[in-house]
PDB file of C-alpha atoms in Angstrom:
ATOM      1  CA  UNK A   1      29.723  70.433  96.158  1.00  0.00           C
ATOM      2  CA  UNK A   2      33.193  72.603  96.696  1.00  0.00           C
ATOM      3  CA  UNK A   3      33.594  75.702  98.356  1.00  0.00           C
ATOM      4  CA  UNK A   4      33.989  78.834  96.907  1.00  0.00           C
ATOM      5  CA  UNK A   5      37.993  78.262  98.733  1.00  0.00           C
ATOM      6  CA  UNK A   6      38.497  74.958  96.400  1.00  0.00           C
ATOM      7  CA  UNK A   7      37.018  76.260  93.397  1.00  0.00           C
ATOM      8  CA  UNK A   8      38.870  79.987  93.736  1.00  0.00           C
ATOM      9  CA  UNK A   9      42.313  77.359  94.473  1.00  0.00           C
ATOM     10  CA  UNK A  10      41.522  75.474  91.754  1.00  0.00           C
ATOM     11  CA  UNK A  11      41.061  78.141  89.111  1.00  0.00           C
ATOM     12  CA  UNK A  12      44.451  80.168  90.284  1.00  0.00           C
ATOM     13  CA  UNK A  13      45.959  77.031  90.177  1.00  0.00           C
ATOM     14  CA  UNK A  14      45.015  76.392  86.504  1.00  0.00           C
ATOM     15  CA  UNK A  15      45.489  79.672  85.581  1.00  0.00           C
ATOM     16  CA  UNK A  16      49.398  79.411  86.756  1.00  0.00           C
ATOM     17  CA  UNK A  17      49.009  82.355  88.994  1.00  0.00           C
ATOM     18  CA  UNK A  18      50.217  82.566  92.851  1.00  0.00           C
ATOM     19  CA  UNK A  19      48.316  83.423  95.942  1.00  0.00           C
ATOM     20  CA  UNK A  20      50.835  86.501  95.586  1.00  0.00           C
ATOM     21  CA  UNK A  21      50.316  87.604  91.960  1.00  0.00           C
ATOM     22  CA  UNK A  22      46.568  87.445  92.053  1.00  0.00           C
ATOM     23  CA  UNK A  23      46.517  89.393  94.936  1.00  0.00           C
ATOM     24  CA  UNK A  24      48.214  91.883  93.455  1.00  0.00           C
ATOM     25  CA  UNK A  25      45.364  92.040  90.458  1.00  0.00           C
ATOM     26  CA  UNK A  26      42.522  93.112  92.931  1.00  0.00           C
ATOM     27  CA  UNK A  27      44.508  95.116  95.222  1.00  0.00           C
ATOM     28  CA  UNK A  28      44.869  92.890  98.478  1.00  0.00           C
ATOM     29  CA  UNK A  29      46.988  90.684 100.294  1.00  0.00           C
ATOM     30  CA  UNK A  30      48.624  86.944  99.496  1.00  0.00           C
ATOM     31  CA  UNK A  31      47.062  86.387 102.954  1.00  0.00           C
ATOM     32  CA  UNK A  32      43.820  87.325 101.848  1.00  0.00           C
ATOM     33  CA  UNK A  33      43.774  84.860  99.298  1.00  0.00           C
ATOM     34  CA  UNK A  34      45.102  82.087 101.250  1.00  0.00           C
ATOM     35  CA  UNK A  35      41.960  83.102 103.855  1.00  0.00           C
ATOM     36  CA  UNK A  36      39.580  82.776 100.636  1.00  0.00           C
ATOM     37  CA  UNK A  37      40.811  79.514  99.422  1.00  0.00           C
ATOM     38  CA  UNK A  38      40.472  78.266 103.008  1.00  0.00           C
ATOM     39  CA  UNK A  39      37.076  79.684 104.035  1.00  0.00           C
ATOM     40  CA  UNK A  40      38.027  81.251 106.508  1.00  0.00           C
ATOM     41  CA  UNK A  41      36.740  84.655 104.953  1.00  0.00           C
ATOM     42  CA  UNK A  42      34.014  85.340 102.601  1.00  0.00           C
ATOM     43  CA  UNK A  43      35.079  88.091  99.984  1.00  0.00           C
ATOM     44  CA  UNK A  44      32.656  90.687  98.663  1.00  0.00           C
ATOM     45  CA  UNK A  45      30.541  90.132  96.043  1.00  0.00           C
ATOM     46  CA  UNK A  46      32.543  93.019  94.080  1.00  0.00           C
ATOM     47  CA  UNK A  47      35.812  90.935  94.922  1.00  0.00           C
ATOM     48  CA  UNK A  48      34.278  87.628  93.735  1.00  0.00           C
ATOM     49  CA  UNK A  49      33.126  89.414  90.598  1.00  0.00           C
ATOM     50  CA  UNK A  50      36.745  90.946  89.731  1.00  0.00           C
ATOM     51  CA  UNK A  51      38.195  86.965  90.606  1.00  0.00           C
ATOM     52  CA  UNK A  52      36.142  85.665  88.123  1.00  0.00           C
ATOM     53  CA  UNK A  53      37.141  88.098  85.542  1.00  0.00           C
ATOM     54  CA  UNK A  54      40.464  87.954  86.057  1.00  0.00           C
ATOM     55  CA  UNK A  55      40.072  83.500  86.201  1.00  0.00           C
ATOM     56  CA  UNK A  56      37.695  83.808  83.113  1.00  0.00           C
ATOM     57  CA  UNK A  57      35.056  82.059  84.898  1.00  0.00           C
ATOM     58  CA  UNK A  58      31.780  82.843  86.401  1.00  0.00           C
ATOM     59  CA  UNK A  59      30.933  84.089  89.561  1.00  0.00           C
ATOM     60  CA  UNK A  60      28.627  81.836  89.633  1.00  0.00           C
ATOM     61  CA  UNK A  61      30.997  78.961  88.838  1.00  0.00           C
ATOM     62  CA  UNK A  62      33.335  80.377  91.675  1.00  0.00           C
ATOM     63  CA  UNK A  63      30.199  80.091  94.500  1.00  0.00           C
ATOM     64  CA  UNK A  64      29.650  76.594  93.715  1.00  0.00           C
ATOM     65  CA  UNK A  65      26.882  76.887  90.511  1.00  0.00           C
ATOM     66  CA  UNK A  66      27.005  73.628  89.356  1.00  0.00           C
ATOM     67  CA  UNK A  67      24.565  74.239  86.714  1.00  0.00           C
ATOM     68  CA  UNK A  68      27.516  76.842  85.012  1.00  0.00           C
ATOM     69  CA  UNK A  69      30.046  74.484  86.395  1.00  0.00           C
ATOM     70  CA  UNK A  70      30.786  72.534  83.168  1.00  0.00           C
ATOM     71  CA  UNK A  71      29.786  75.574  80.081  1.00  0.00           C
ATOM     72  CA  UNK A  72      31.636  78.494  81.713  1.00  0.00           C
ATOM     73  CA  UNK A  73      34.866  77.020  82.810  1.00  0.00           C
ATOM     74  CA  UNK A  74      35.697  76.678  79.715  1.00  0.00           C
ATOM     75  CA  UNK A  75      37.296  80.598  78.833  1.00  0.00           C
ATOM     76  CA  UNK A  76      36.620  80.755  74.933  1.00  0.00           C
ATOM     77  CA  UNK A  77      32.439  79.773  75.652  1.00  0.00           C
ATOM     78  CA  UNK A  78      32.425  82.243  78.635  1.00  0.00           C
ATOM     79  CA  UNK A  79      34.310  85.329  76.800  1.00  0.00           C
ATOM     80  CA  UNK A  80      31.950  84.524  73.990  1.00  0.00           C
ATOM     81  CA  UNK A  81      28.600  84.512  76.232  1.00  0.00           C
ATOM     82  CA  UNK A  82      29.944  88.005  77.687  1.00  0.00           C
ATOM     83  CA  UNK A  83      30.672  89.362  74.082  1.00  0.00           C
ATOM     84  CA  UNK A  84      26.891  88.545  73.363  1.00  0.00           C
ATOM     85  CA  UNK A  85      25.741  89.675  76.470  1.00  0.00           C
ATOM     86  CA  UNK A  86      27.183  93.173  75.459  1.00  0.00           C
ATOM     87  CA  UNK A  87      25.427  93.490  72.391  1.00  0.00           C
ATOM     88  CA  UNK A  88      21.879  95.493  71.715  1.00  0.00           C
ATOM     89  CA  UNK A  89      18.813  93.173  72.177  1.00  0.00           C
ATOM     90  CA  UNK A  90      18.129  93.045  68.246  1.00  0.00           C
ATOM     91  CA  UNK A  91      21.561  91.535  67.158  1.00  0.00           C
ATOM     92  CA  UNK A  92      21.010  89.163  70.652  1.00  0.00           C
ATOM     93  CA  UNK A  93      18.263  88.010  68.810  1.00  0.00           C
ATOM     94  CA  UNK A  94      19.940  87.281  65.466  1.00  0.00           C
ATOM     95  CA  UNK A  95      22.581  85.354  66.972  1.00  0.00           C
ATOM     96  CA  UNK A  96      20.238  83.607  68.944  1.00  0.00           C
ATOM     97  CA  UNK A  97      18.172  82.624  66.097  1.00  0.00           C
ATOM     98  CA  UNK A  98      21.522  81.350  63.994  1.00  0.00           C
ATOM     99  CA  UNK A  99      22.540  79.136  66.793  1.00  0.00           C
ATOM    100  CA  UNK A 100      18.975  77.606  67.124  1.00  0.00           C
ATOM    101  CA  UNK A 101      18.922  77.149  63.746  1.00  0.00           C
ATOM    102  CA  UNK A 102      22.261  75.509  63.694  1.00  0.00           C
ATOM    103  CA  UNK A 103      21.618  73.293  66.655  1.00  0.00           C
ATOM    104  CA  UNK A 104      18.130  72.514  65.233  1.00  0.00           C
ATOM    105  CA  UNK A 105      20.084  71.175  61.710  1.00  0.00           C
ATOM    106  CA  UNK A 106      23.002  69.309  63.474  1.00  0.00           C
ATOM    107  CA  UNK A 107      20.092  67.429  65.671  1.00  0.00           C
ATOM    108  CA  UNK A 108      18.583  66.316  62.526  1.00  0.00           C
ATOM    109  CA  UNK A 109      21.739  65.399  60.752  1.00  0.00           C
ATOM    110  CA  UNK A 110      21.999  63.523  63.804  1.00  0.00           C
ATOM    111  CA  UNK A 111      18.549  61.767  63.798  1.00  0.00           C
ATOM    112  CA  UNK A 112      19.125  60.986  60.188  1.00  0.00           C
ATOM    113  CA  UNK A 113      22.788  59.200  60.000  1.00  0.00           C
ATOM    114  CA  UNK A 114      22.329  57.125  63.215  1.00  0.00           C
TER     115      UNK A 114
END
């Protein structure tokens, strides 16, 4: 499994941003960064949440959740979890219920054409 160092060096990478420039988005040092992406310091869990905002990932993903790994690197899935997440329980529930019922019908196309 990586480190949280690989995976926060592997996001900035992919995001096109320096050690310098996304330093300067939470407030520290290049050095810092370099020091994360090494392991040779452990950030906050307030610093690894404001990372994975500003990477559009999960802090999860960041500390090595394989489970998220795959569904939340991907920024337009994770910006649209959040948007959900923000939203009152009953309209939660309505979206919920389209998607099941959209997942349930595309399994059954499925089932049917093969």
């Amino acid at each position: 499994m990586a480190s949280f160092g690989s995976k926060l060096k592997e996001c900035r990478s992919e995001k096109g941003f320096s050690q310098t420039e996304l330093a300067k988005q939470i407030d520290t040092y290049h050095s810092i960064i370099g020091k994360y992406e090494r392991d040779e310091v452990k950030p906050t869990v307030d610093v690894v949440k404001k990372l994975a905002d500003i990477l559009n990932v999960t802090a999860g993903f960041l500390l090595g959740d394989t489970e998220e790994a795959g569904l939340f690197k991907d920024p337009i899935m994770l910006r649209r979890v959040k948007d959900i997440s923000s939203l009152n329980e009953d309209d939660k529930k309505c979206i919920l219920a389209n998607i099941d019922a959209f997942l349930r019908d595309t399994k059954t196309r499925k089932a049917y054409t093969q």
